[in-house]
PDB file of C-alpha atoms in Angstrom:
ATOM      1  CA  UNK A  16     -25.044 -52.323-147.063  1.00 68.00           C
ATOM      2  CA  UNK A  17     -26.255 -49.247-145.396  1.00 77.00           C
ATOM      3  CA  UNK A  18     -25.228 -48.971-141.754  1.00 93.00           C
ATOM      4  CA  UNK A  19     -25.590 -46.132-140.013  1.00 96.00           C
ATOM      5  CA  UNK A  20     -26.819 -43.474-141.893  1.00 96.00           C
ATOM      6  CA  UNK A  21     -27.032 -40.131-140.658  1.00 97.00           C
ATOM      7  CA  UNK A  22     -28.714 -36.685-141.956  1.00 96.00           C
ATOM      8  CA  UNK A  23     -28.454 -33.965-142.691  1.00 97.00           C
ATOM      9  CA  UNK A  24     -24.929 -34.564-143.415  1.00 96.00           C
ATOM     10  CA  UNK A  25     -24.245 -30.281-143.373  1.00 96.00           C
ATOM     11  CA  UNK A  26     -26.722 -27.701-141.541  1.00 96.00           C
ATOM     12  CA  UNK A  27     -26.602 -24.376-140.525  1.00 97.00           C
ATOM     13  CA  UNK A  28     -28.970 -22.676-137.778  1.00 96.00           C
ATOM     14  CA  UNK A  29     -29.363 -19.188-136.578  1.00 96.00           C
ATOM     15  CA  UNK A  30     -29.459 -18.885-132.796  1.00 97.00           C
ATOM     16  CA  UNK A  31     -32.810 -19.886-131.070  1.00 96.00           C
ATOM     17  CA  UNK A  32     -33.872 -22.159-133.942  1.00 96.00           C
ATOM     18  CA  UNK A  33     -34.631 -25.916-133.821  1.00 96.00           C
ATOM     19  CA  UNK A  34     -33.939 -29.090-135.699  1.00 96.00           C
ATOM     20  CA  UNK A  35     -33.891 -32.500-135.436  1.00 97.00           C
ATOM     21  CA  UNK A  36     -30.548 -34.762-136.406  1.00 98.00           C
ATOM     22  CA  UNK A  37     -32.283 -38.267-137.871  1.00 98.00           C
ATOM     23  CA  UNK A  38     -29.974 -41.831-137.451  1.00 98.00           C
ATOM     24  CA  UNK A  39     -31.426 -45.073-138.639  1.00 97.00           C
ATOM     25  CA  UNK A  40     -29.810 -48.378-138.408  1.00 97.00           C
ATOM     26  CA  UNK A  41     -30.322 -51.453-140.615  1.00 95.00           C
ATOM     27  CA  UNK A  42     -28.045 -53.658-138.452  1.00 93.00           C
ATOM     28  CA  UNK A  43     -30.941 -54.535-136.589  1.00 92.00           C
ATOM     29  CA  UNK A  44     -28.717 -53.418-133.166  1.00 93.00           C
ATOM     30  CA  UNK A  45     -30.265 -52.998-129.373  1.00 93.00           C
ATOM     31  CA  UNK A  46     -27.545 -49.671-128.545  1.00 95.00           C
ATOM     32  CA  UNK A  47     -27.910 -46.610-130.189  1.00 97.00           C
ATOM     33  CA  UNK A  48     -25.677 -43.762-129.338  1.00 97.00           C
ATOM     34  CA  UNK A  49     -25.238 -39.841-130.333  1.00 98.00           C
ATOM     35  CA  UNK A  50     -21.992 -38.113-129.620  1.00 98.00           C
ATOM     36  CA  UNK A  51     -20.754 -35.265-130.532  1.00 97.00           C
ATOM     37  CA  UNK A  52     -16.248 -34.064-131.553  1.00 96.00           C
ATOM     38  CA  UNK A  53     -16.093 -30.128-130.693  1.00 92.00           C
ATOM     39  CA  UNK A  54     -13.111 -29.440-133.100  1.00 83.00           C
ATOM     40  CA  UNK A  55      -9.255 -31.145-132.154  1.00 80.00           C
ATOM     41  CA  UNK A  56     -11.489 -32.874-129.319  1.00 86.00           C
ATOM     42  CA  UNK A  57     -12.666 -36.166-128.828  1.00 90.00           C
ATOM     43  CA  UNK A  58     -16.227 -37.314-128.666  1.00 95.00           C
ATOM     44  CA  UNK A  59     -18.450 -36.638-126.536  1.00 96.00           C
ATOM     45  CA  UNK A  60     -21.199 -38.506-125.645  1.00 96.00           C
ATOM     46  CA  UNK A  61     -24.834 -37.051-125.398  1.00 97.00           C
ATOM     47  CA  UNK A  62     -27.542 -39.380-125.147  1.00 97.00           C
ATOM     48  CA  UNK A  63     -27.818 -43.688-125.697  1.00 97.00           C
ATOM     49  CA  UNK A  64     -30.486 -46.042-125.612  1.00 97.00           C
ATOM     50  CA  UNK A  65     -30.513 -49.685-125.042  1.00 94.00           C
ATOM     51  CA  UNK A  66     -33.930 -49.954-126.978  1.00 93.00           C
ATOM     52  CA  UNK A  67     -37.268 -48.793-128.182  1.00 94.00           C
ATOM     53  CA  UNK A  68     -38.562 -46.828-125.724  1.00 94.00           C
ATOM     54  CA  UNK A  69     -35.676 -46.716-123.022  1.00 96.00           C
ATOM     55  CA  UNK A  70     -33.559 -43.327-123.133  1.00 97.00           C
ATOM     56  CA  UNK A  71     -30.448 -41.990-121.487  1.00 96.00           C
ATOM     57  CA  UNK A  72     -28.207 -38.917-120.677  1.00 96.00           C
ATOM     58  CA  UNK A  73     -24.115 -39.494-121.152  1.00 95.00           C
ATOM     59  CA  UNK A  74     -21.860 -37.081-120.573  1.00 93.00           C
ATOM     60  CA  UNK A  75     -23.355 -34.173-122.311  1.00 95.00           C
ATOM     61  CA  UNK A  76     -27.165 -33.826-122.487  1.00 97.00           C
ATOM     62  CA  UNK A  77     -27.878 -30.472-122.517  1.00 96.00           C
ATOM     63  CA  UNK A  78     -29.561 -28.920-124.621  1.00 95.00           C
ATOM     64  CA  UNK A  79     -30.514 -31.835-126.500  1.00 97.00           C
ATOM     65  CA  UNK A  80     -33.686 -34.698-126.384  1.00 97.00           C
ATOM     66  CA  UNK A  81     -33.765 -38.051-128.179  1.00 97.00           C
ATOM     67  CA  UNK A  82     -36.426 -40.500-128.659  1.00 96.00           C
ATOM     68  CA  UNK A  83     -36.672 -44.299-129.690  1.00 97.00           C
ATOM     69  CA  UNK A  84     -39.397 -45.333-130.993  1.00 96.00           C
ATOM     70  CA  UNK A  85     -38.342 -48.050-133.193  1.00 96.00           C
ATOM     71  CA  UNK A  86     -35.365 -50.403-132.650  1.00 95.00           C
ATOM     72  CA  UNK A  87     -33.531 -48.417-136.436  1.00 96.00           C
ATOM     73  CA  UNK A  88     -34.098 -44.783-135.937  1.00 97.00           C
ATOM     74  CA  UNK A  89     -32.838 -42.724-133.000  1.00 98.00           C
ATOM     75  CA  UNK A  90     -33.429 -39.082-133.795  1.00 98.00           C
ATOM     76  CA  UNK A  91     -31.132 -36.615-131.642  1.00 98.00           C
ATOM     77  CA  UNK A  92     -33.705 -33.158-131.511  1.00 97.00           C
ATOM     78  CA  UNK A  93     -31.518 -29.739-130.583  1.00 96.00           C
ATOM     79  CA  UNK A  94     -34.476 -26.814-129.050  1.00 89.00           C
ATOM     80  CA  UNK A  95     -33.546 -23.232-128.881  1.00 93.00           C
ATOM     81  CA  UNK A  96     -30.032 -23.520-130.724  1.00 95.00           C
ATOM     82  CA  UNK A  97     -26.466 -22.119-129.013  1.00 96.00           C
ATOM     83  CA  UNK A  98     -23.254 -21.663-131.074  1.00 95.00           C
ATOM     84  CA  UNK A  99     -21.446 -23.889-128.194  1.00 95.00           C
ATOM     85  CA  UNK A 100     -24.023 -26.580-129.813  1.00 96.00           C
ATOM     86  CA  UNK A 101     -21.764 -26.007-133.537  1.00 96.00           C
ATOM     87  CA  UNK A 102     -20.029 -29.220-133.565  1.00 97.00           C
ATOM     88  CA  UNK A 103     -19.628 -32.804-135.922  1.00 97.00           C
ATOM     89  CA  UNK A 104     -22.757 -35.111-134.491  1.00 98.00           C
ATOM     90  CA  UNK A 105     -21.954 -38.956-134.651  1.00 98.00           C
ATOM     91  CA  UNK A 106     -24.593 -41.311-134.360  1.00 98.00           C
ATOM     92  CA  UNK A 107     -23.552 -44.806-133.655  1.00 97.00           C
ATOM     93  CA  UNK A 108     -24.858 -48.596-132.549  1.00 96.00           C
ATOM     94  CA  UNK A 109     -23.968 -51.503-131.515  1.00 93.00           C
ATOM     95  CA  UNK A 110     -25.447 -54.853-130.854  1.00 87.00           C
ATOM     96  CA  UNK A 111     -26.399 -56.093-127.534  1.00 80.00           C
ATOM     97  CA  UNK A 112     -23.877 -59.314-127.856  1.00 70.00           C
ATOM     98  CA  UNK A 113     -21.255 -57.280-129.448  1.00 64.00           C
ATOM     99  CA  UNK A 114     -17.775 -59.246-128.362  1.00 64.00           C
ATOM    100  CA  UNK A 115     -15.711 -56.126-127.956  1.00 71.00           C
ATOM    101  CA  UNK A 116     -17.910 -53.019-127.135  1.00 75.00           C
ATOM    102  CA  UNK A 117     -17.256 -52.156-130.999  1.00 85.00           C
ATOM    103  CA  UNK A 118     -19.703 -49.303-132.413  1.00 91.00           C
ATOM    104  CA  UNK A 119     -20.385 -48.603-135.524  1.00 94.00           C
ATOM    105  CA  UNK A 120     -20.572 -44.987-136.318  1.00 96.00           C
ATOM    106  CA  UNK A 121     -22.683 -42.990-139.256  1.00 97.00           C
ATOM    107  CA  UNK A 122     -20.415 -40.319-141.008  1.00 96.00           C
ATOM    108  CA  UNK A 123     -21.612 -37.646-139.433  1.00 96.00           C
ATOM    109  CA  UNK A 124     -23.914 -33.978-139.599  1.00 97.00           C
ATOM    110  CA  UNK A 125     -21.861 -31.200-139.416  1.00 96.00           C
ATOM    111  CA  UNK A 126     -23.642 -28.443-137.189  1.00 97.00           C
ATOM    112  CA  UNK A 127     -23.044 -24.807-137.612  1.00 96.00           C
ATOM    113  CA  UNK A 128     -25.411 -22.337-135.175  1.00 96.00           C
ATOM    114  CA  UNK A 129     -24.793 -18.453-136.109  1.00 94.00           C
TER     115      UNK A 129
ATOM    116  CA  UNK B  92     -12.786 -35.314-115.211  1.00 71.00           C
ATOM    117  CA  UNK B  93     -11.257 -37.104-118.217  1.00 84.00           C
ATOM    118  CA  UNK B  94     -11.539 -40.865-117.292  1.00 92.00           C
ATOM    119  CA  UNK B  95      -9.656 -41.364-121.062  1.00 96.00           C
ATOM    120  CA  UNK B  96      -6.683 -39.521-121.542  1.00 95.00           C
ATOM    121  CA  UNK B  97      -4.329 -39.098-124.944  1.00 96.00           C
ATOM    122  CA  UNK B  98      -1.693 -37.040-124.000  1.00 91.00           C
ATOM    123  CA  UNK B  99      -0.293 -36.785-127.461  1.00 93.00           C
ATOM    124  CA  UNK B 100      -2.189 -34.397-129.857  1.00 93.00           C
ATOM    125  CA  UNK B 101       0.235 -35.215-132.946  1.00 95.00           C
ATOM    126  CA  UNK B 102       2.910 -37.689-133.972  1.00 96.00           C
ATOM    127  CA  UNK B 103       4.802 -37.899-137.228  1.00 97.00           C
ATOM    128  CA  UNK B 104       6.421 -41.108-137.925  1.00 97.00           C
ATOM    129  CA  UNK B 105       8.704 -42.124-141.648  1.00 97.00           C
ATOM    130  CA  UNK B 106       7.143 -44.714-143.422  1.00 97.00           C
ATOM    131  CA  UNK B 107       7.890 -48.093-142.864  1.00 97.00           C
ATOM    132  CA  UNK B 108       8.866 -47.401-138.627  1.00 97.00           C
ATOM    133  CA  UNK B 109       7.026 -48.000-135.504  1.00 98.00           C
ATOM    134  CA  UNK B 110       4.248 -46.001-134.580  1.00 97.00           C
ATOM    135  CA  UNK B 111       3.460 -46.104-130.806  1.00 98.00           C
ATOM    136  CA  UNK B 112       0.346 -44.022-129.714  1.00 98.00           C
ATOM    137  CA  UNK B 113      -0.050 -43.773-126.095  1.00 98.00           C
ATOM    138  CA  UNK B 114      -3.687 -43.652-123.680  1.00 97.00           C
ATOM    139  CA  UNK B 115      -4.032 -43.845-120.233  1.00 97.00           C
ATOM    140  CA  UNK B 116      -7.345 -44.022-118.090  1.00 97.00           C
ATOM    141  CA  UNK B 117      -8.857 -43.810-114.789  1.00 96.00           C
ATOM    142  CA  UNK B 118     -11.857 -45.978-114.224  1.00 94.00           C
ATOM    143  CA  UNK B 119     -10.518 -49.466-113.281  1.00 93.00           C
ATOM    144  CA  UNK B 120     -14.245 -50.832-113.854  1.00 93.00           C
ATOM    145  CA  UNK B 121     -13.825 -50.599-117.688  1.00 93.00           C
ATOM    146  CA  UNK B 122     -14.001 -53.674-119.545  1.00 91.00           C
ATOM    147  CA  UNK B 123     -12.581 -53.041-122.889  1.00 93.00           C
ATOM    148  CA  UNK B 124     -10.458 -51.083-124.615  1.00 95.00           C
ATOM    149  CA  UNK B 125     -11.158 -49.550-128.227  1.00 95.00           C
ATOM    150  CA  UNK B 126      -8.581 -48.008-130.909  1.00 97.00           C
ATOM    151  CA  UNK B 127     -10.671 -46.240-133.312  1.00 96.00           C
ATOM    152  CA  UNK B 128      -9.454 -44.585-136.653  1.00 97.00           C
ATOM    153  CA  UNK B 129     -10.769 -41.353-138.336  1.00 96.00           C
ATOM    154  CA  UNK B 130     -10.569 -39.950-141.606  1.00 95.00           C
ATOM    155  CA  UNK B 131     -11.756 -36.401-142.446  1.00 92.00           C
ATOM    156  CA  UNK B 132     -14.926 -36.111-142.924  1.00 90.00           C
ATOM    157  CA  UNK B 133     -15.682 -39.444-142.224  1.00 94.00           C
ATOM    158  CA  UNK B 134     -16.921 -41.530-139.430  1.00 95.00           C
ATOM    159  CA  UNK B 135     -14.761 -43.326-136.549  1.00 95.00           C
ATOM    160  CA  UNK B 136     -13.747 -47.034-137.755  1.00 95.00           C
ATOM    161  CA  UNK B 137     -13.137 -49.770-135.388  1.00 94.00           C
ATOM    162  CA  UNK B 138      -9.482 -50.555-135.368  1.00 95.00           C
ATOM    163  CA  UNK B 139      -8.153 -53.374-132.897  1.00 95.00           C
ATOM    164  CA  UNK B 140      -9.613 -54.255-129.214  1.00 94.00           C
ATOM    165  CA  UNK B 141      -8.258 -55.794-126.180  1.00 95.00           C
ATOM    166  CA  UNK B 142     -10.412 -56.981-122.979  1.00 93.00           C
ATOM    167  CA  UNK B 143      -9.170 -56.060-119.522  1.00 94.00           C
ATOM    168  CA  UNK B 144      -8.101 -59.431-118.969  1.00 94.00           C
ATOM    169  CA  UNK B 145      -5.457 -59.958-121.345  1.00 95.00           C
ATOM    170  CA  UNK B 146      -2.219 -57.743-121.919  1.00 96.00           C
ATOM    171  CA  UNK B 147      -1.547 -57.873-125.618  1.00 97.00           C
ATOM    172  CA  UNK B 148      -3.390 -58.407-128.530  1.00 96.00           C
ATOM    173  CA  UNK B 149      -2.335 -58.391-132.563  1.00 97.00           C
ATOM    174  CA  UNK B 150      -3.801 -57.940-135.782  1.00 95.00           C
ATOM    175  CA  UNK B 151      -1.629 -57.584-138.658  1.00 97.00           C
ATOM    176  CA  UNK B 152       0.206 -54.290-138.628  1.00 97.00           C
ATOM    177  CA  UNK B 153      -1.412 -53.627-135.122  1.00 98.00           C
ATOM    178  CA  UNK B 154      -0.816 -54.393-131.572  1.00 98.00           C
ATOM    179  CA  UNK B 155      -2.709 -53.410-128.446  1.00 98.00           C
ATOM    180  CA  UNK B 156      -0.964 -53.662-124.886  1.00 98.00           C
ATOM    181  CA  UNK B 157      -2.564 -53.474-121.622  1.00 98.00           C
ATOM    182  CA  UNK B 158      -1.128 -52.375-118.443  1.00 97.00           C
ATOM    183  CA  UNK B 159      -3.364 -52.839-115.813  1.00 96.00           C
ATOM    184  CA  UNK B 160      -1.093 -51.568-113.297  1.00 95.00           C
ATOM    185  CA  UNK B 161      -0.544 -48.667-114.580  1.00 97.00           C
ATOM    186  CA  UNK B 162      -3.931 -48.100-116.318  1.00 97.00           C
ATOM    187  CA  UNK B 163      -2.388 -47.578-119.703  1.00 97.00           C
ATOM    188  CA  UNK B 164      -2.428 -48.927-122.994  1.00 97.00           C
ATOM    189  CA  UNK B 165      -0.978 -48.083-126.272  1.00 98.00           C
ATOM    190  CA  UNK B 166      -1.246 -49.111-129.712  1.00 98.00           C
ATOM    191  CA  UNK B 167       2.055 -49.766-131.929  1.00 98.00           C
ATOM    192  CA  UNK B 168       1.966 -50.107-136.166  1.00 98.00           C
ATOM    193  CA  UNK B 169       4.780 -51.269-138.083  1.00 97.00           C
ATOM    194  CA  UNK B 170       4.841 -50.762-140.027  1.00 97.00           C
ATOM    195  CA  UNK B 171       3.944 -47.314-140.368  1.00 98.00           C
ATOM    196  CA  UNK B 172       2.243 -46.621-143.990  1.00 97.00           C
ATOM    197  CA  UNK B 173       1.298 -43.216-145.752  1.00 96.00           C
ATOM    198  CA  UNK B 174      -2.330 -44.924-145.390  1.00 96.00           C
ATOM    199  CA  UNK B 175      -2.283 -44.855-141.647  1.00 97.00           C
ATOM    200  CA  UNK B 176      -2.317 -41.070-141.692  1.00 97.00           C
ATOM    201  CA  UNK B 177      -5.272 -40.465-139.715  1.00 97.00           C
ATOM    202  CA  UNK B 178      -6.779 -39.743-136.169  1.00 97.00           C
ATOM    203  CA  UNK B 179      -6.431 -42.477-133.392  1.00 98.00           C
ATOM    204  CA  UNK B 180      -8.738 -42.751-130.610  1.00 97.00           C
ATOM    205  CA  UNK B 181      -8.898 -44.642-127.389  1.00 97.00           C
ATOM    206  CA  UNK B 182     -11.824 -46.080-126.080  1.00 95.00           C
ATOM    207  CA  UNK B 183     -12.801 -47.602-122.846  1.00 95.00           C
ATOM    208  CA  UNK B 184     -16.409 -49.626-122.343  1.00 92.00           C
ATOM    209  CA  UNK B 185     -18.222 -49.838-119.319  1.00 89.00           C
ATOM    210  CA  UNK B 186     -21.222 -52.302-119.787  1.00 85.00           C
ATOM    211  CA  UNK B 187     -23.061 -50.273-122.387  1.00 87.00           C
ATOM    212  CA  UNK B 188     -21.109 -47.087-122.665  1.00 90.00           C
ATOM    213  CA  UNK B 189     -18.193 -45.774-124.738  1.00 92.00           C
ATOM    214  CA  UNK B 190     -15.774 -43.381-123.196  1.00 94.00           C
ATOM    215  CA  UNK B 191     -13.141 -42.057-126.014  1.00 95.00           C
ATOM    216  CA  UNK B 192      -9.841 -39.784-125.691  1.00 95.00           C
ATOM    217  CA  UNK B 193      -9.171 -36.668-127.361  1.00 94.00           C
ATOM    218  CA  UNK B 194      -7.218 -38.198-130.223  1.00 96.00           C
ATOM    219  CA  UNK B 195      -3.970 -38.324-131.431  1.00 97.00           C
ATOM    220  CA  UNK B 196      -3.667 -36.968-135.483  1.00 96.00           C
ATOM    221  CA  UNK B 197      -0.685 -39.250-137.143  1.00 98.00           C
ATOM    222  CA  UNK B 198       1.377 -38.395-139.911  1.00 98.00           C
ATOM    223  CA  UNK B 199       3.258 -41.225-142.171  1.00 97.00           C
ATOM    224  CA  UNK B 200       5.869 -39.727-144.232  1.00 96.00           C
ATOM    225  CA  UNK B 201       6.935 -40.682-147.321  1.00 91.00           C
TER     226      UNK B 201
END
């Protein structure tokens, strides 16, 4: 009973540097979502998608790209690193009839950039 | 421009009262309201929901209320248990987005 599983769960990254946060899904849900909770904050939200192939910005984009390919994974991909990008990354989904709104969130990658 | 606010950063609470956390938002086109919960190091659970159409809503230990009006809402638990110790955030949903509040970190005492 996987979920949402995110990784790297921990990662650190010297300035300028590049990496790629992977989220996959086995809930077989439309919404994907990456946010991110800058420390005593709340979260954030970077990019969503509604489906393969259909992208996003929220709130705070960035700095950041996504893609979805597949309906399970939605990689969040950070180019040229900043500290102001050290933060907790959440990945979450939901499913297109969802009743409430309710996501489901991974436990999260813990980004440091020196 | 915070369209989620929790103006409460902490609250301490003895076991076994009433915990009332507090959120108030901006956007009168949200549709429903989220409390999540958070555990270090852990991911945000899904707590208790109300829809912008109805005013209260319980579930066990928890109750939301809605105030339209006022564009508020807050969550009460009683009671309060040394498990609830944890960080509470509002939500509010707008078709397929997820808006949250900065949290509010609870403490249950013993």
């Amino acid at each position: 009973n996987a979920g949402v599983t995110q990784t790297p769960k921990f990662r650190i990254l010297k300035i300028g540097q590049s990496m790629t946060l992977q989220c996959t899904q086995d809930m077989n849900h439309n919404y994907m979502y990456w946010y991110r909770q800058d420390p005593g904050m709340g979260l954030k939200l970077i990019y969503y998608s509604v489906g393969a192939g259909i992208t996003d910005k929220g709130e705070v984009p960035n700095g950041y790209n996504v893609s979805r390919s597949t309906t399970e994974d939605f990689p969040l991909r950070l180019e040229l690193a900043a500290p102001s990008q050290t933060s907790v990354y959440f990945c979450a989904s939901r499913s297109r009839g969802g009743r409430t709104g309710e996501l489901f969130f991974g436990e999260g990658s813990r980004l440091t950039v020196l | 421009d915070q369209q989620v606010k929790q103006n409460s950063p902490s609250l301490s609470v003895q076991e076994g009262r009433i915990s009332i956390l507090n959120c108030d938002y901006t956007n009168s086109m949200f549709d429903y309201f989220l409390w999540y919960k958070k555990y270090p190091a852990e991911g945000p659970t899904f707590l208790i929901s109300i829809s912008s159409i109805k005013d209260k809503n319980e579930d066990g230990r928890f109750t939301v209320f809605l105030n339209k009006s006022a564009k508020h809402l807050s969550l009460h638990i009683v009671p309060s248990q040394p498990g609830d110790s944890a960080v509470y955030f509002c939500a509010a949903s707008e078709l397929v987005k997820l808006t949250f509040g900065g949290g509010t970190r609870v403490l249950v005492k013993p």
